Short mmCIF file of C-alpha atoms in Angstrom, two decimals:
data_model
loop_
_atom_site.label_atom_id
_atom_site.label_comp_id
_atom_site.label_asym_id
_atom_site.label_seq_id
_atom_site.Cartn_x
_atom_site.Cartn_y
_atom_site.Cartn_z
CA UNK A 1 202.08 97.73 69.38
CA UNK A 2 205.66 98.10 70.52
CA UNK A 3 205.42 98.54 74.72
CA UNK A 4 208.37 97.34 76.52
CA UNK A 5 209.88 98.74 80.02
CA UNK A 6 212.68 101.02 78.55
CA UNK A 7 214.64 99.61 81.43
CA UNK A 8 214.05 96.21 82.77
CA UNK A 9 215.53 97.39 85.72
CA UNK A 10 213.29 100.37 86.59
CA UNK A 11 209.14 99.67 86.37
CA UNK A 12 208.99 103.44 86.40
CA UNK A 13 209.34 103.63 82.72
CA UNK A 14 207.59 102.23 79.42
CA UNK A 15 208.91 102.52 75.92
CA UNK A 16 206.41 103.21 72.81
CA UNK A 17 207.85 103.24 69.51
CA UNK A 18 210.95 104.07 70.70
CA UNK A 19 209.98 106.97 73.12
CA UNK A 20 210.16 106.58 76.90
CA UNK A 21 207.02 107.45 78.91
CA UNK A 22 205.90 107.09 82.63
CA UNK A 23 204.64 104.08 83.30
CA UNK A 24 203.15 105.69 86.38
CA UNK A 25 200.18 107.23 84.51
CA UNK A 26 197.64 106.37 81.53
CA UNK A 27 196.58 109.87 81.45
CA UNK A 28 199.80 112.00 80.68
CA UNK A 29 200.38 111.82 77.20
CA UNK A 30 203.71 113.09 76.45
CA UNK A 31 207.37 111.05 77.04
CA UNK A 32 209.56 111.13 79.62
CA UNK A 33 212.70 111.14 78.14
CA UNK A 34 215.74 113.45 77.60
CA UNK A 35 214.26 114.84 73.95
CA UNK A 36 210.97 115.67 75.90
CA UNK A 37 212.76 117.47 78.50
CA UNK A 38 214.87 119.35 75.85
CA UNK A 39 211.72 120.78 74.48
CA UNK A 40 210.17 121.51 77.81
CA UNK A 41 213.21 123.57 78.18
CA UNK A 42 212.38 125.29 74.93
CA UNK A 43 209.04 126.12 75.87
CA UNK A 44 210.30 127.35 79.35
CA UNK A 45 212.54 129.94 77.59
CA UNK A 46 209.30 130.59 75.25
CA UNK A 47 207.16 131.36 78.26
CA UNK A 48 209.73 133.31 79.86
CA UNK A 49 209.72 136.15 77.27
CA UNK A 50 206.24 136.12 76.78
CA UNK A 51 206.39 137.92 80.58
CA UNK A 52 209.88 138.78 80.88
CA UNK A 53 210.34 136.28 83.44
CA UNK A 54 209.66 132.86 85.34
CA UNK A 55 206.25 134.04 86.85
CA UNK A 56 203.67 136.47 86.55
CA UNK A 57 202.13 138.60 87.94
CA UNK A 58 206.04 139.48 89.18
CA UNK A 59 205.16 142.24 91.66
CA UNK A 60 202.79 139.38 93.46
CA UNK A 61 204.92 136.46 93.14
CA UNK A 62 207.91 138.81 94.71
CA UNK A 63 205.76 140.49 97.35
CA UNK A 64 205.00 137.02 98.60
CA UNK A 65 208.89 135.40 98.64
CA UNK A 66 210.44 138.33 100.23
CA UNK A 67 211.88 136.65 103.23
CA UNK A 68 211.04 139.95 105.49
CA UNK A 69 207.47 139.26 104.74
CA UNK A 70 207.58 135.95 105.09
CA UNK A 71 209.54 136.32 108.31
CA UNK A 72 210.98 132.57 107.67
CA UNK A 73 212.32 130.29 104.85
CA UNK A 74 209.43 130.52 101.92
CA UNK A 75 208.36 127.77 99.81
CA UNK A 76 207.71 127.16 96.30
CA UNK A 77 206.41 124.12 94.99
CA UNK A 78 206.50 123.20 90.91
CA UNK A 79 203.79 120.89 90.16
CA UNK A 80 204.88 118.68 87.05
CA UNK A 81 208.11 120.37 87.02
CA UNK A 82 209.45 118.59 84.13
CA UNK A 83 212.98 119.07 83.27
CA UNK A 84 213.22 120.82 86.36
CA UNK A 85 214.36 124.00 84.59
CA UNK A 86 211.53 126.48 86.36
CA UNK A 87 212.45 125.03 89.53
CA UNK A 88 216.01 125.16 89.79
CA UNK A 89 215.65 129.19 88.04
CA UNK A 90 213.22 129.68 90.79
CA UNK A 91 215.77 128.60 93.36
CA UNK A 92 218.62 130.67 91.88
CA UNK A 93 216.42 134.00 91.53
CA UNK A 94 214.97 133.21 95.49
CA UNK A 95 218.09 132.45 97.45
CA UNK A 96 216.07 132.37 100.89
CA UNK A 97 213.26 130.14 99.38
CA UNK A 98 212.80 126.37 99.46
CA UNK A 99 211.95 124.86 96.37
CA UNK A 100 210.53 121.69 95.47
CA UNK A 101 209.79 120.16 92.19
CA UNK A 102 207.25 117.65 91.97
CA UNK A 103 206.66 115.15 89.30
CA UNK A 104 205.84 111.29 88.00
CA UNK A 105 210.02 110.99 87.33
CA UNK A 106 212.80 113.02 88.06
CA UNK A 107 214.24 115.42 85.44
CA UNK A 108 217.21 114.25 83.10
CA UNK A 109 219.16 117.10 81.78
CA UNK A 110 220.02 119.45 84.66
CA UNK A 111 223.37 119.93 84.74
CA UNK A 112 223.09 121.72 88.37
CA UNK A 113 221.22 121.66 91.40
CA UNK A 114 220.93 124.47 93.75
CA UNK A 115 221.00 123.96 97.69
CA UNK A 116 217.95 125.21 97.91
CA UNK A 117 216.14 122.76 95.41
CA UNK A 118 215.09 119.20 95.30
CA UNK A 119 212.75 116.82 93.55
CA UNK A 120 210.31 114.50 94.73
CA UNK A 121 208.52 111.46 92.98
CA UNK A 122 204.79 112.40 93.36
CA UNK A 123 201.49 112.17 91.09
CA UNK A 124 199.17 115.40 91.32
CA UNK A 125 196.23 113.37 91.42
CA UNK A 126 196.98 111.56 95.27
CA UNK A 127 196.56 113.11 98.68
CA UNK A 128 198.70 116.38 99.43
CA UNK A 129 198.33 116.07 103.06
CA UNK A 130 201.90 115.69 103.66
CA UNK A 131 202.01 118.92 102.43
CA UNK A 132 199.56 120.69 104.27
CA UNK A 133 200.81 124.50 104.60
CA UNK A 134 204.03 124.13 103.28
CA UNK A 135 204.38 126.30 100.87
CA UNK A 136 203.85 130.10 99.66
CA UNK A 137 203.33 129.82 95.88
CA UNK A 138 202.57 126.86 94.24
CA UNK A 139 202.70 126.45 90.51
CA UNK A 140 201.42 124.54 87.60
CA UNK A 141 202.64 125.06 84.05
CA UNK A 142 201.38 122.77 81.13
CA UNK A 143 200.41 120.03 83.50
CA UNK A 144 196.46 119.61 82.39
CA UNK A 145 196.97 116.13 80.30
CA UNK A 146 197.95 114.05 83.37
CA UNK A 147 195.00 115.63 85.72
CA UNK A 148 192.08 113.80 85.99
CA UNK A 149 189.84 116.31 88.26
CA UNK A 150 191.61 120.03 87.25
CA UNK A 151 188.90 121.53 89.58
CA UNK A 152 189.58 119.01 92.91
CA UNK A 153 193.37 119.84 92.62
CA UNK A 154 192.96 123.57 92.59
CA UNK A 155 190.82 122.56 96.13
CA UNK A 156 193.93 119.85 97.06
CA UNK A 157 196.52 122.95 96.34
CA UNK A 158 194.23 125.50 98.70
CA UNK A 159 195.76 122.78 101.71
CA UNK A 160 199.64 123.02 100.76
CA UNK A 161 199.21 127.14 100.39
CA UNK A 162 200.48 128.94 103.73
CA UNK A 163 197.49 132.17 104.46
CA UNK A 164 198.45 134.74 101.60
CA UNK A 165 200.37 132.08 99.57
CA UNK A 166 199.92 132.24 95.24
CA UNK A 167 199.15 129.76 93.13
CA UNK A 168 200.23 129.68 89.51
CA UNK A 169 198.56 128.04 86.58
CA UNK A 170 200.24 128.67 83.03
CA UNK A 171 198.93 126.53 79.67
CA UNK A 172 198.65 126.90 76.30
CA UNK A 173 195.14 126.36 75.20
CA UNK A 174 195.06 123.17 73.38
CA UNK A 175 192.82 125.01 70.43
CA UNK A 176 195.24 125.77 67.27
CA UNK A 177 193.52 129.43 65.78
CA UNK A 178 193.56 130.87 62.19
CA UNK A 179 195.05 133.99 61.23
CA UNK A 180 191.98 135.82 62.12
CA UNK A 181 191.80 133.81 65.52
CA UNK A 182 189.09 130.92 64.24
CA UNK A 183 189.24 127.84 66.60
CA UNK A 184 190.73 125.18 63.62
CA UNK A 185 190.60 122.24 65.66
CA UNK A 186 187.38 121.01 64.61
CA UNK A 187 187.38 121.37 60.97
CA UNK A 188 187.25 118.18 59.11
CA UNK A 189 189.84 117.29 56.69
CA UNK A 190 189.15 118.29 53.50
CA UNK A 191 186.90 120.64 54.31
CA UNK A 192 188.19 125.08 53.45
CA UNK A 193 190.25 126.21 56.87
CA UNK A 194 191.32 121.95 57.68
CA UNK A 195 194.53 122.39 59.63
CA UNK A 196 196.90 119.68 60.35
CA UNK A 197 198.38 120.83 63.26
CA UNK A 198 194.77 121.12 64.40
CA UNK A 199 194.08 118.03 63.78
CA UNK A 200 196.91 116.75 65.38
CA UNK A 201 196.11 118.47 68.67
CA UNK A 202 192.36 117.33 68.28
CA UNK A 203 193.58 113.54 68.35
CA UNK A 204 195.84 114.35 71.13
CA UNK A 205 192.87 115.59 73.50
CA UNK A 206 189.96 113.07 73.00
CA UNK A 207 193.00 110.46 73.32
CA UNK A 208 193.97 111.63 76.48
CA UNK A 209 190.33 112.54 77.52
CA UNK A 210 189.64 108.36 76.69
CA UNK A 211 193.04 107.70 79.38
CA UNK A 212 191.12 109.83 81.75
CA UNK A 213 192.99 113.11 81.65
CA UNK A 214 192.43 116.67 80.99
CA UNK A 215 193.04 118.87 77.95
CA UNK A 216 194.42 122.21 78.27
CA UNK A 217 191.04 123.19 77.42
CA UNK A 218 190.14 123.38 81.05
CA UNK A 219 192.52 126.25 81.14
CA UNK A 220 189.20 128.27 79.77
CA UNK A 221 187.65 127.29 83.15
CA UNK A 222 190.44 128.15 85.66
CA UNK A 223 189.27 131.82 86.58
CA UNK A 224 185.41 130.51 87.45
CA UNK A 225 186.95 127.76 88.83
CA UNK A 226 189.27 129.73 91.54
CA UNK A 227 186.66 132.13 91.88
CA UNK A 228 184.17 129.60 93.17
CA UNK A 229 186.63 127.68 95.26
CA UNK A 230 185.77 129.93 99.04
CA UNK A 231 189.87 129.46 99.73
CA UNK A 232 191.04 131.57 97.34
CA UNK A 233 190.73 135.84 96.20
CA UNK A 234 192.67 137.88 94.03
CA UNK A 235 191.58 135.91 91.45
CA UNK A 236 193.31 137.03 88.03
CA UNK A 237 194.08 136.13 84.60
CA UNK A 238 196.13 136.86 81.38
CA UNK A 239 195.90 135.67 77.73
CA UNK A 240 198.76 136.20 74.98
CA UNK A 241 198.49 135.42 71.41
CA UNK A 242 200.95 133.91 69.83
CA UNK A 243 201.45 132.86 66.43
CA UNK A 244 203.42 129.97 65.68
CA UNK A 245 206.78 131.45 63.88
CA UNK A 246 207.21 134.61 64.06
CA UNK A 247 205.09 135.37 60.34
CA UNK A 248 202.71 137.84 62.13
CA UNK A 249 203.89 141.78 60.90
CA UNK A 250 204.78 143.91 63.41
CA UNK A 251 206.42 141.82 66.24
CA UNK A 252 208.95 143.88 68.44
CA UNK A 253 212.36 141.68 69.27
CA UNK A 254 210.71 139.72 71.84
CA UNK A 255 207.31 138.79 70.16
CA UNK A 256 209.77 137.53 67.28
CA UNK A 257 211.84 135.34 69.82
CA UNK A 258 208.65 133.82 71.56
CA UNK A 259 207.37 133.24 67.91
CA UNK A 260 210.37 131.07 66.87
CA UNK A 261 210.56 129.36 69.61
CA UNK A 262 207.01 128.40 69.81
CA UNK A 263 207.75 127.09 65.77
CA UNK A 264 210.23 124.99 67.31
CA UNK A 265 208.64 123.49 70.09
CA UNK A 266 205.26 122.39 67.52
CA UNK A 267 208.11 120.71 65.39
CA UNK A 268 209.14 118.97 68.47
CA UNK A 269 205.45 118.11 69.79
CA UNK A 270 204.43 116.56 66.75
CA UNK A 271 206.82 113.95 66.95
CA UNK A 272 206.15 113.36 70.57
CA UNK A 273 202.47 112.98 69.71
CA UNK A 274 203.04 110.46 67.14
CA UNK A 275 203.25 107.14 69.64
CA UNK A 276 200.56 107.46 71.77
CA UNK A 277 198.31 108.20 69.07
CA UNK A 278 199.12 105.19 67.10
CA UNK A 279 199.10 103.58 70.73
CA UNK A 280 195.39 104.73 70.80
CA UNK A 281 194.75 102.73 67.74
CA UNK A 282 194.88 105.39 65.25
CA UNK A 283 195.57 104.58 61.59
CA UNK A 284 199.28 104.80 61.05
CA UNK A 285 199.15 106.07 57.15
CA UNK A 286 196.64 109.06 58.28
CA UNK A 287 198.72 109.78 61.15
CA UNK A 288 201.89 110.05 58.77
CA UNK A 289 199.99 112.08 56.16
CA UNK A 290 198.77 114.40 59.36
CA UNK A 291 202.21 114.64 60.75
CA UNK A 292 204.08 114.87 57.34
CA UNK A 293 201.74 117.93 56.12
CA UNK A 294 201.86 119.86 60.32
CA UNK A 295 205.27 119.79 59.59
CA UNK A 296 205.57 121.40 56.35
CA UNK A 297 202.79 123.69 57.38
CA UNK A 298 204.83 124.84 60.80
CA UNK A 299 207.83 124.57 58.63
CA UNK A 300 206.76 127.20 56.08
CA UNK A 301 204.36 129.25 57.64
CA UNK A 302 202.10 129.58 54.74
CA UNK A 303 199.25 128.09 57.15
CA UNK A 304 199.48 131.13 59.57
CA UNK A 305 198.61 130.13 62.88
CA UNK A 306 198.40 131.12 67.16
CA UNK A 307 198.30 129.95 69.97
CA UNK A 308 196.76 131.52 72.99
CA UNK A 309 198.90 131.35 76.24
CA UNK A 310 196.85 131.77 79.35
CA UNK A 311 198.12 132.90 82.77
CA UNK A 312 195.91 132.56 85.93
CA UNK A 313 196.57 133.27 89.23
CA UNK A 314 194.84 133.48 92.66
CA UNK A 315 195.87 134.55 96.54
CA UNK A 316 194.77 131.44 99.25
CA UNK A 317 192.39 133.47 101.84
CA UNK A 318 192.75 132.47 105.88
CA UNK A 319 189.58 129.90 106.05
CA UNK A 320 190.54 126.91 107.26
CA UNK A 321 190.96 124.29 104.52
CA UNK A 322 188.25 120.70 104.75
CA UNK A 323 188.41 118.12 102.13
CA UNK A 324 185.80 117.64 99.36
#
């Protein structure tokens, strides 16, 4: 297998069939490079007009930045922030706010940097006592493959969250769904309903379950999970289905827009899958025929196809925060 640093230079990076990933985690399975960060910037647009906006809920988010509540300088932390792109909107939209975005490398493609933003080199998975009450929303969009213990960070966040602070989780499941809404990913291949794409994203997750992460499946778990935690209330949650190009009858302007985009951002995904799984020690001729036939079926839309966004949120209580 082809694994070099993609810079001699910096030990912060690895290269894998031409992709760069972070060399500072086996778990997360996606690059790290200026084409990944492109189509994280995709998907943020995507996500923003599923909710007509950066966050949701808005009215909660808002209520807890307003600088007369607050009574001093808020702050917002980004958790895996990317390409930066959330973080730096955040900034813009919350002029009296902090914000901090938080990830294994910095992003790439930001062209700007407001004075009220910076990043920070950090891993999700290591002590966030430096952080303790430092911030009054915390969020965590698409961030489940590099997480080892999903449950033990939502307890980590609870100590960064000032009394009355949000957190934000936002995923994708990692299930690909039929027309009629069947889970596709674990249909064998030639059997009636096999899906490529499916199978695709079924690789991805038992791969990156083997390096020790998470799959987005654990988004399923989040309400029970901040429900059981004793530092958080106001627990809440979302779901939005969305098919994958925008083939589904009906769709006002919007549902059209998040539809294409999500088309786009498969077509992307699938080629950032393709390394790691041959990495893994997958076959590379089924991994070609898999890739070859998601395309065409993402490409077409004959294979009709959602996705189901999920959106959870809960409100950090006033009990004083102990480690596990």
């Amino acid at each position: 297998m082809d694994r070099t640093n993609a810079d001699s230079s910096n030990s912060m990076y690895t290269n894998v069939l031409g992709r760069t990933f972070t060399a500072q985690s086996t778990a997360y399975d996606l690059p790290a490079d200026a084409q990944e960060h492109n189509r994280l910037d995709s998907q943020h647009d995507m996500l923003k007009v599923l909710v007509n906006g950066l966050y949701f809920p808005s009215d909660l988010v808002k209520k807890t930045l307003d600088p007369t509540d607050c009574g001093k300088r808020c702050g917002v932390m980004d958790v895996g922030t990317g390409s930066g792109i959330w973080a730096v909107e955040m900034a813009k939209e919350f002029p009296s706010a902090d914000v901090v975005g938080m990830d294994l490398v910095y992003p790439m493609t930001l062209s700007e940097t407001p004075f009220n933003c910076r990043f920070e080199i950090g891993d999700a998975n290591l002590d966030w006592g430096h952080y303790a009450e430092a911030f009054d929303v915390v969020h965590m969009r698409c961030v489940t493959s590099g997480i080892k213990d999903f449950k033990g960070l939502l307890h980590n966040v609870a100590q960064t969250l000032r009394p009355q602070g949000v957190i934000l989780l936002v995923s994708p499941h990692s299930k690909v769904y039929s027309e009629t809404k069947e889970n596709l990913n674990e249909k064998d291949e030639g059997t009636p309903g096999w899906c490529a794409v499916a199978a695709l994203a079924n690789a991805v997750g038992l791969a990156t379950m083997e390096r020790g992460g998470a799959t987005a499946v654990v988004a399923e778990h989040w309400t029970r999970w901040l429900a059981e935690i004793p530092y958080y209330t106001n627990v809440g949650e979302r779901e939005i289905w969305v098919p994958i190009g925008p083939w589904e009858e009906g769709l006002d302007e919007s549902g059209r827009t998040a539809a294409e985009l999500l088309r786009q951002n498969i077509m992307e995904l699938i080629s950032s899958w393709l390394p790691k799984l041959l990495e893994k020690g997958y076959d590379k001729e089924l991994i070609d025929r898999w890739s070859s036939a998601a395309r065409k079926e993402v490409r077409t839309m004959e294979r009709k196809m959602y996705l189901l966004c999920k959106f959870s949120w809960a409100t950090r209580t006033r009990a004083p925060w102990s480690p596990l």
